[in-house]
Every structure is written in structure tokens, then in C-alpha cells.
mmCIF file of C-alpha atoms in Angstrom:
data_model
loop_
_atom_site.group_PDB
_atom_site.id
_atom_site.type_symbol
_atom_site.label_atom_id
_atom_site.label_comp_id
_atom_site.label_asym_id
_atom_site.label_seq_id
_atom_site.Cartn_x
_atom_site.Cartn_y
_atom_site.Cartn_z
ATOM 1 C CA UNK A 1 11.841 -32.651 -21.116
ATOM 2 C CA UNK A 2 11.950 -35.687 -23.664
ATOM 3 C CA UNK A 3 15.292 -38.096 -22.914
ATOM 4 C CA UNK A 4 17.780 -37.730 -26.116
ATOM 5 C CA UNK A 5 19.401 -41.054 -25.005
ATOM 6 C CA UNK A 6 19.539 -43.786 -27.555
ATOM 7 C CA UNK A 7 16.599 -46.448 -27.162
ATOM 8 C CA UNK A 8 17.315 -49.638 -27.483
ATOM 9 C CA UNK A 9 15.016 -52.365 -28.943
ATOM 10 C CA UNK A 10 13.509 -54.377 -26.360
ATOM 11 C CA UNK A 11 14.357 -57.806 -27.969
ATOM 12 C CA UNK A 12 18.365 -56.933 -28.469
ATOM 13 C CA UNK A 13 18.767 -57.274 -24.593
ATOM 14 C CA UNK A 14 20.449 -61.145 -24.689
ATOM 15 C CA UNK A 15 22.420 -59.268 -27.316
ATOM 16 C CA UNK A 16 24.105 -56.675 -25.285
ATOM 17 C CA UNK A 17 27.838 -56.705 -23.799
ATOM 18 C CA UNK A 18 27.786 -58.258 -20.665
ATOM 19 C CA UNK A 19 28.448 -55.457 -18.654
ATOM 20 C CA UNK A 20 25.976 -53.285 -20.728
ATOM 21 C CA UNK A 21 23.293 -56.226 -19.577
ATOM 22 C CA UNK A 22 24.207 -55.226 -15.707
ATOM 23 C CA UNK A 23 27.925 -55.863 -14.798
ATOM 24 C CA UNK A 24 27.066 -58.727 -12.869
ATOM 25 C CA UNK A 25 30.044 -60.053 -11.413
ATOM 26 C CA UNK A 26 29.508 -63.969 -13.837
ATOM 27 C CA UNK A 27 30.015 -61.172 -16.631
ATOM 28 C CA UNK A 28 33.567 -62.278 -17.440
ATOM 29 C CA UNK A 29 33.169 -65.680 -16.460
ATOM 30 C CA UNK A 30 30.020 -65.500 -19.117
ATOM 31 C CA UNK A 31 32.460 -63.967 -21.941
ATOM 32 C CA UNK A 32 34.913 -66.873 -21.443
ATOM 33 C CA UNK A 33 32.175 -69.328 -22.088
ATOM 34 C CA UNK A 34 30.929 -67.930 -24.988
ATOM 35 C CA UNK A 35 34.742 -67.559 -26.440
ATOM 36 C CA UNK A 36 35.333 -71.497 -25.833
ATOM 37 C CA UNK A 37 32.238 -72.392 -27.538
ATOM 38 C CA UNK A 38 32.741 -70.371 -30.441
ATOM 39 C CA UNK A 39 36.669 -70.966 -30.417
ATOM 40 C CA UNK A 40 36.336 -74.572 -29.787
ATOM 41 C CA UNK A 41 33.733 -77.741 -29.817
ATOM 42 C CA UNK A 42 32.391 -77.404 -26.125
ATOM 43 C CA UNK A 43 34.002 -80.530 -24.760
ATOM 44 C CA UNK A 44 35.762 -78.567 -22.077
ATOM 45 C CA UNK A 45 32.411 -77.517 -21.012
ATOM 46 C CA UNK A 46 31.161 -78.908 -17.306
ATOM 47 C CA UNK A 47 27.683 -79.843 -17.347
ATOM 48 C CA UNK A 48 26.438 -77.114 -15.017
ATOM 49 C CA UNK A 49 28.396 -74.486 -17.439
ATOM 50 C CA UNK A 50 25.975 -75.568 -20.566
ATOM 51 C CA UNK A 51 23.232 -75.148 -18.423
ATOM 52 C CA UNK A 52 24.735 -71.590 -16.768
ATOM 53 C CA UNK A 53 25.343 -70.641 -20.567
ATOM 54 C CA UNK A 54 21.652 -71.855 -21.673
ATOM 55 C CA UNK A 55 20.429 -69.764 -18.884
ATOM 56 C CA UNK A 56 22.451 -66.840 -19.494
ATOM 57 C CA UNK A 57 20.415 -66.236 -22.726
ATOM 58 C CA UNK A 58 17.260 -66.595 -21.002
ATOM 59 C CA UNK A 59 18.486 -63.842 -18.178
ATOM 60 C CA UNK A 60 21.033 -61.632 -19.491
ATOM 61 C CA UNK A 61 21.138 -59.717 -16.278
ATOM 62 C CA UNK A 62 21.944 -62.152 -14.112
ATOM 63 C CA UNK A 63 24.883 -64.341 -12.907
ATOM 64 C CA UNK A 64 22.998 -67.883 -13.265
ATOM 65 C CA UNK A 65 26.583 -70.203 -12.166
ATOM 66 C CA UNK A 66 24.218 -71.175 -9.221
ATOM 67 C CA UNK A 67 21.099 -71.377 -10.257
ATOM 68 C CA UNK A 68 22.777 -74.072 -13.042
ATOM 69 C CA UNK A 69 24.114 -75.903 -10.166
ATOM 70 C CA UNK A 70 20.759 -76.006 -8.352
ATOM 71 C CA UNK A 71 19.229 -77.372 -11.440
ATOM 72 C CA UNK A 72 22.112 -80.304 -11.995
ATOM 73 C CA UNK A 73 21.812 -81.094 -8.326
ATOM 74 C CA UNK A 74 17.912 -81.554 -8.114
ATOM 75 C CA UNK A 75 17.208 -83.297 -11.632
ATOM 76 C CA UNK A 76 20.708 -85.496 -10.809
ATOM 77 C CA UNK A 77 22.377 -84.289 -13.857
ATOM 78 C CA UNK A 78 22.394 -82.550 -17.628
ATOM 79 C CA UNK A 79 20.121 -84.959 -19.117
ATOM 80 C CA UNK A 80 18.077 -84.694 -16.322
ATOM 81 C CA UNK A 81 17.395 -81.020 -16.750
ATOM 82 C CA UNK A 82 17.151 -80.732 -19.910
ATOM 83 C CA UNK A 83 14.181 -83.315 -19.936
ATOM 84 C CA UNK A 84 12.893 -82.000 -17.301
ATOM 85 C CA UNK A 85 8.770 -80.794 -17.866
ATOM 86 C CA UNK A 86 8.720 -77.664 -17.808
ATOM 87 C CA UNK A 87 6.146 -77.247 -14.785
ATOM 88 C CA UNK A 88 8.976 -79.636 -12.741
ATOM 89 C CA UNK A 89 11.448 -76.647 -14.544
ATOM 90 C CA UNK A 90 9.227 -73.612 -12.814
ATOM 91 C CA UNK A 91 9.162 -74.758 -9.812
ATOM 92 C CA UNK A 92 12.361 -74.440 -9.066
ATOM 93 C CA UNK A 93 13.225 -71.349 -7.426
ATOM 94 C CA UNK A 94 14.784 -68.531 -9.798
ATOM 95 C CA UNK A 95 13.569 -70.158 -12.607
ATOM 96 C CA UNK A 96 10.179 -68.566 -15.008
ATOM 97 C CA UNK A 97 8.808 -69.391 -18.389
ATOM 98 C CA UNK A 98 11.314 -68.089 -20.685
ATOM 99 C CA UNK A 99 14.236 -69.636 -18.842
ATOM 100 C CA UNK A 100 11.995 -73.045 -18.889
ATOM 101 C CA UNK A 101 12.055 -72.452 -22.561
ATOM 102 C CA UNK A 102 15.609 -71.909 -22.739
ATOM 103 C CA UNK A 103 16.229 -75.504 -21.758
ATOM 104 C CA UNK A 104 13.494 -77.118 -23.393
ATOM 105 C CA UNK A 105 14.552 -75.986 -26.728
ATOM 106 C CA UNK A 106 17.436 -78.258 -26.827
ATOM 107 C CA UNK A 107 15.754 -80.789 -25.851
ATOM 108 C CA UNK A 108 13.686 -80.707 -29.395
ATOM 109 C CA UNK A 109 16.614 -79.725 -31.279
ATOM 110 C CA UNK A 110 18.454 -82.650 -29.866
ATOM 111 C CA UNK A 111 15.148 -85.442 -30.348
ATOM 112 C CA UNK A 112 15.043 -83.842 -34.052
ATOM 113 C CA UNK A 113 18.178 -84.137 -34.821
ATOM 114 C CA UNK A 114 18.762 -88.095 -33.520
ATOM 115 C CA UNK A 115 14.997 -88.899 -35.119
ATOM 116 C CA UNK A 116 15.869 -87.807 -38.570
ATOM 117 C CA UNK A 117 17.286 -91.040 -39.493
ATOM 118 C CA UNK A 118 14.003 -92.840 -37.959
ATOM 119 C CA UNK A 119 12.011 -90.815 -40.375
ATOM 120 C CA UNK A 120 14.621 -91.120 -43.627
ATOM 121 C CA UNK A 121 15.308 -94.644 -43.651
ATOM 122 C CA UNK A 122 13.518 -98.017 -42.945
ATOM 123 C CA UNK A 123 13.267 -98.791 -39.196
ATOM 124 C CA UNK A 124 14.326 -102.167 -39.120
ATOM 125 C CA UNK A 125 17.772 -101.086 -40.744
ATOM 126 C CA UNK A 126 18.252 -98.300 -38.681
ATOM 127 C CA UNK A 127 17.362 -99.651 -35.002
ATOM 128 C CA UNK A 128 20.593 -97.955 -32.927
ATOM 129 C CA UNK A 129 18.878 -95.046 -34.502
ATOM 130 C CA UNK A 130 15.471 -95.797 -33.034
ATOM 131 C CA UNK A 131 16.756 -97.089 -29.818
ATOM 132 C CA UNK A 132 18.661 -93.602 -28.952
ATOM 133 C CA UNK A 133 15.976 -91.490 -30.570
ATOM 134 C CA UNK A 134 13.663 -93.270 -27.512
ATOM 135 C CA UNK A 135 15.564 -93.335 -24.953
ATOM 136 C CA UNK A 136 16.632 -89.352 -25.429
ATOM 137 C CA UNK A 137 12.665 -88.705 -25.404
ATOM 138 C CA UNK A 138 11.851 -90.938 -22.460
ATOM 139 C CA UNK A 139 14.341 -92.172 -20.806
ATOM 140 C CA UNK A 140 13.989 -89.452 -17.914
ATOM 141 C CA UNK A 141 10.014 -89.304 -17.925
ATOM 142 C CA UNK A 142 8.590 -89.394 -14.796
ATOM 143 C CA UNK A 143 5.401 -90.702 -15.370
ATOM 144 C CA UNK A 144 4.743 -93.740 -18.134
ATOM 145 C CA UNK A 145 4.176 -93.565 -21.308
ATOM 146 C CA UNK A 146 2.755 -95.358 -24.353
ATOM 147 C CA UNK A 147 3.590 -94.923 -27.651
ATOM 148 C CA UNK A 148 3.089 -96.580 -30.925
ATOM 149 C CA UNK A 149 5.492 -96.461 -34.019
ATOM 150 C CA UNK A 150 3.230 -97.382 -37.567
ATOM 151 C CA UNK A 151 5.072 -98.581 -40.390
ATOM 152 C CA UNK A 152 4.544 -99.179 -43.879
ATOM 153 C CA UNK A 153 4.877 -102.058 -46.033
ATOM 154 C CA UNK A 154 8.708 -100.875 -46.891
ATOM 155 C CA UNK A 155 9.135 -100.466 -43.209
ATOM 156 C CA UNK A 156 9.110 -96.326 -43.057
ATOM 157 C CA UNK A 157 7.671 -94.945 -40.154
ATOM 158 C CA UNK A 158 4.163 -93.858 -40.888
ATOM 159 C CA UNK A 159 3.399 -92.309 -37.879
ATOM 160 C CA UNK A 160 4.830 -92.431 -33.983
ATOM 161 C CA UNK A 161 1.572 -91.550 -31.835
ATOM 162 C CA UNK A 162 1.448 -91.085 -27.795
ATOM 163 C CA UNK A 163 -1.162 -93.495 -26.949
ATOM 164 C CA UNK A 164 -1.666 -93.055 -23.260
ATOM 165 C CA UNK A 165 0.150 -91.761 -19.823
ATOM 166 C CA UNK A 166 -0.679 -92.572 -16.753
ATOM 167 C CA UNK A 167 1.100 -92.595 -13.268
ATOM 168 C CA UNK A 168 4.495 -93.514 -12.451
ATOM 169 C CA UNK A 169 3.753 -96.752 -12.357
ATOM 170 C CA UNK A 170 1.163 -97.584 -14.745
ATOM 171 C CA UNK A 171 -0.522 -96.129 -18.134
ATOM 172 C CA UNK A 172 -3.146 -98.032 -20.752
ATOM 173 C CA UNK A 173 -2.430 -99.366 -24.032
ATOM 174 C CA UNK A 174 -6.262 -100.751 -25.615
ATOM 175 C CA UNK A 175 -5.431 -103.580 -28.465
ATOM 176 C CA UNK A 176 -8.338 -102.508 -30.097
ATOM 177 C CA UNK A 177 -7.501 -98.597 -30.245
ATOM 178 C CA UNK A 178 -3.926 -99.766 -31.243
ATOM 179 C CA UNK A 179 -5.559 -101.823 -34.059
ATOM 180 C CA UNK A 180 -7.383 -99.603 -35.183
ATOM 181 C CA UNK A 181 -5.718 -96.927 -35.901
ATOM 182 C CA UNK A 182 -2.953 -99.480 -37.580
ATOM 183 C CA UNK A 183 -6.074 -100.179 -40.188
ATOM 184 C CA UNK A 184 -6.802 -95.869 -40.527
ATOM 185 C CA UNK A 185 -3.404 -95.545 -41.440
ATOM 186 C CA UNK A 186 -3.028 -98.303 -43.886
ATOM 187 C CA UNK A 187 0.317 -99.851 -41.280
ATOM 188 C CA UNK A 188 1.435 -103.149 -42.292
ATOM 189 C CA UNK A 189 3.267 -103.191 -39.078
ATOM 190 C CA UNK A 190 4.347 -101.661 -35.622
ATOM 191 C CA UNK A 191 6.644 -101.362 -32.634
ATOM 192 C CA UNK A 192 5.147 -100.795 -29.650
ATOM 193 C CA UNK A 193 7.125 -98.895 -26.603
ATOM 194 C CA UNK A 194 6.481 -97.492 -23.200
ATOM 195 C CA UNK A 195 8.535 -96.470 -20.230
ATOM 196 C CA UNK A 196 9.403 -97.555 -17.164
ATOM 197 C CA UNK A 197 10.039 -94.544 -14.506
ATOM 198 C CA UNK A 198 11.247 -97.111 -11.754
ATOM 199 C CA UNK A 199 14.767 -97.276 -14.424
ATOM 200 C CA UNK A 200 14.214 -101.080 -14.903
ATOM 201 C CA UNK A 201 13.411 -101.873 -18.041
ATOM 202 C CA UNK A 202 12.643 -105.250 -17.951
ATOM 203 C CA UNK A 203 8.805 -106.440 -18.626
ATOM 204 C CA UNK A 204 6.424 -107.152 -16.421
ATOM 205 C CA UNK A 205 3.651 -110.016 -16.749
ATOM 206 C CA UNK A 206 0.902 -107.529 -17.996
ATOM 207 C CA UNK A 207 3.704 -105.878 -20.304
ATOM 208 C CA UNK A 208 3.878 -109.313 -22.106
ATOM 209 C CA UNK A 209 0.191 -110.055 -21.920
ATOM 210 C CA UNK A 210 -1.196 -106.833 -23.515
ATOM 211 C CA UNK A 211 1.834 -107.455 -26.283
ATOM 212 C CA UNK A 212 0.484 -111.198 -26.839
ATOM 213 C CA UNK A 213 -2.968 -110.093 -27.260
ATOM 214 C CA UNK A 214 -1.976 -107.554 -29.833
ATOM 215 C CA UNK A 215 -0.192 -109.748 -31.766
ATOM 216 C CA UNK A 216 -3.389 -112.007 -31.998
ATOM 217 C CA UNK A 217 -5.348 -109.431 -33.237
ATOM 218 C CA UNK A 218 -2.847 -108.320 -35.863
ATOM 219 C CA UNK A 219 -2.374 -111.607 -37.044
ATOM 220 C CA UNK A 220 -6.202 -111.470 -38.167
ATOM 221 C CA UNK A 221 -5.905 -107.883 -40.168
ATOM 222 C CA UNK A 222 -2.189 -108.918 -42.040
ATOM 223 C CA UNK A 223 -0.391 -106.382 -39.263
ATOM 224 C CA UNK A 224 2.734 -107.495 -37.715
ATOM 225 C CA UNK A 225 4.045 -106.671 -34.273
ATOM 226 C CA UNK A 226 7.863 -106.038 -34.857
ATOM 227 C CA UNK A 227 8.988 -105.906 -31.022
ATOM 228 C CA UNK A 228 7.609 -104.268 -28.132
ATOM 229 C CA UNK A 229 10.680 -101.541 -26.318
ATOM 230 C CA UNK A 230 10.757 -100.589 -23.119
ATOM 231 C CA UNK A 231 12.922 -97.947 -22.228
ATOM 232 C CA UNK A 232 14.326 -96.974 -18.527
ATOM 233 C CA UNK A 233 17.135 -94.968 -17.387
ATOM 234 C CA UNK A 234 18.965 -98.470 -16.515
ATOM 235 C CA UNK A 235 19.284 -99.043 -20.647
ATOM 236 C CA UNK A 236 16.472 -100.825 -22.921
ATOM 237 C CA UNK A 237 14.775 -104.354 -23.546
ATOM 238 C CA UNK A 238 13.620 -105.614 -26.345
ATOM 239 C CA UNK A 239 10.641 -108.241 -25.759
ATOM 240 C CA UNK A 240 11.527 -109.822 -29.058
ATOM 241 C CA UNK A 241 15.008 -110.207 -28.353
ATOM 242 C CA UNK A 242 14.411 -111.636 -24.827
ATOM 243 C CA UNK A 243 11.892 -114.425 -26.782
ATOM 244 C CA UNK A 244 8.917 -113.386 -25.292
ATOM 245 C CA UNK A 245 6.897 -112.866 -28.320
#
């Protein structure tokens, strides 16, 4: 005999009362997050309870207070997990695709929102901008990472390309690939930044000889090397600022 219970749509589930998504017993505890981010601005939130609450909406029928503790504790904090890769993500036990997502999602939202100014305005009048716009997006990389920021003649970011990554230790930058795609884009200038996953930002000899020898060959196409960055979880340096080019 055919059920005449109300169907549900599949994709409503994250939308359901909490104790219509399973009566867990984080059910209530779940309701009075919700009501203090939508009652308030979330300061009063712990970092495990953004991460329990990001979760939550991942797997509705489960009480994930733990699992967000698990997460805090083995990526050493919010910022941590929520730049996490997502393979480092699903390996942790309890955790699949979707909830992966879950977190990774703010993690764009959050490098869109502190990049818009990079994009709208001219670079070199908006550096705070550009220096917490990189260290949001690699700050908490594991392995390092090239990049290369091409500006225009007014100083408005062209294009930021990913160049290399390599190891935790070590990834290529070519002078000549850098160059040109500087002359494919029509760039007047760049800024050239990497990572350091050991947290120390400051340069090492072959940081400051690869920048040297890009510089030379700028010089001899009209393209300007603002500053090379290096970012690590200890803060930044600027190889410009520290006179070293």
C-alpha cells in the first residue's frame, strides 16, 4: 500500500527543526547558536562553536561540538581549519566532502571579501589591503608557494597568477617565465610573493638572488619590480623595506 505521509524534498534537510533533523542531544545547544548569531554579531562565539555551527549545516543530523573541537585541536586553531586543504580536511575522522566544503566556503568568501580593495584601487595605495589579503590566503599553507601580482601602468592589478609550488621547503620561480608573461600581459610592473611554511618570514640568500636577477631583466623590457613579500605565520617581510633590492 502506497505511504500517504508527506515527502519532503531532499535538499530542505539543513532546513529542518532540529529535532525533526534527529533529536540529537547538540539540538538545543545548536538552536542557541543560531539565535546569538542572528540576535547578535557573533563575538560571543568560541572558535570551536563557528566551526560546530559551520558543520552543523553540512550534517544536520548530527551533534558535531566534538568533531569542531577535534578539528581546532589538530589544525592548532580557527584559521587553521578553515585553511586547511581539503584532502588535510577528509582525513580527519568524521569528516566527508560536503562537510570539507562547508569550511572551505568561508575561506573564499573571506579572501573575496579582503581582496576587493586589491582589485578596486591601485596597489601601491592600498598595501595593508594587499598585505592581509596574502597572508589570509597563505599564511597557513603547508607547502610553498609562488605567486606573481601584474600591474598596470596606473598600478591596478592586472593579474595575480600561482607560478609554482613545491615542497615545504622549496618551490621555483623562472625569471624568464616571470618576464614573460609580464610582456603577454602588457605589466609595467610587479610584486612578487611566496611563502614560507617554516613561519619565518625572513629571506633567504636564494630568495634575494632570484629577486636580483629579476630585477635585471626587467630593467631591460621598462618592467619594474615593486617589492618581493614573503608571508609566514610569524607576520610578513618586505625585501624592499629591509633594503635588499
Amino acid at each position: 500500500m502506497p505511504s500517504t505521509s508527506p515527502v519532503l524534498p531532499l535538499l530542505a534537510d539543513a532546513e529542518l527543526p532540529d529535532a525533526a533533523a534527529g533529536g540529537h542531544h547538540g539540538a538545543g545547544h545548536r538552536s542557541r547558536l543560531r539565535q546569538r548569531l542572528l540576535n547578535g554579531d557573533g563575538t560571543g562565539l568560541h572558535d570551536h562553536e563557528i566551526v560546530e555551527y559551520l558543520l552543523a549545516l553540512a550534517i544536520p543530523r548530527r551533534d558535531t561540538k566534538q568533531l569542531a573541537k577535534q578539528l581546532i585541536d589538530h589544525f592548532g586553531g580557527l584559521a587553521g581549519v578553515l585553511s586547511a586543504d581539503g584532502d588535510s580536511l577528509r582525513a580527519i575522522s568524521g569528516m566527508g566532502e560536503t562537510s570539507a566544503a562547508a569550511l572551505k566556503i568561508v575561506q573564499v568568501a573571506a579572501s573575496r571579501l579582503v581582496s576587493e580593495p586589491v582589485r578596486r584601487q591601485p596597489i601601491l595605495s592600498s598595501w595593508q589591503a594587499l598585505l592581509d589579503y596574502l597572508r589570509l590566503d597563505m599564511a597557513h599553507l603547508t607547502r610553498e608557494r609562488v605567486r606573481v601580482l601584474y600591474l598596470n601602468a596606473k598600478n591596478m592589478l592586472i593579474s595575480d597568477d600561482a607560478m609554482s609550488e613545491g615542497s615545504v621547503d622549496q618551490a621555483a620561480i623562472y625569471t624568464r617565465q616571470v618576464i614573460k608573461r609580464a610582456l603577454d600581459l602588457g605589466a609595467t610592473s610587479l610584486i612578487l610573493v611566496h611563502n614560507h611554511p617554516s613561519g619565518n618570514p625572513q629571506p633567504s640568500k636564494q630568495d634575494i638572488q632570484i629577486t636580483r636577477e629579476i630585477i635585471e631583466a626587467g630593467k631591460r623590457l621598462g618592467i619594474d619590480v615593486h617589492d618581493h613579500i614573503i608571508i609566514g605565520l610569524d607576520g610578513h617581510s618586505s625585501m624592499r623595506s629591509m633594503g635588499l633590492m
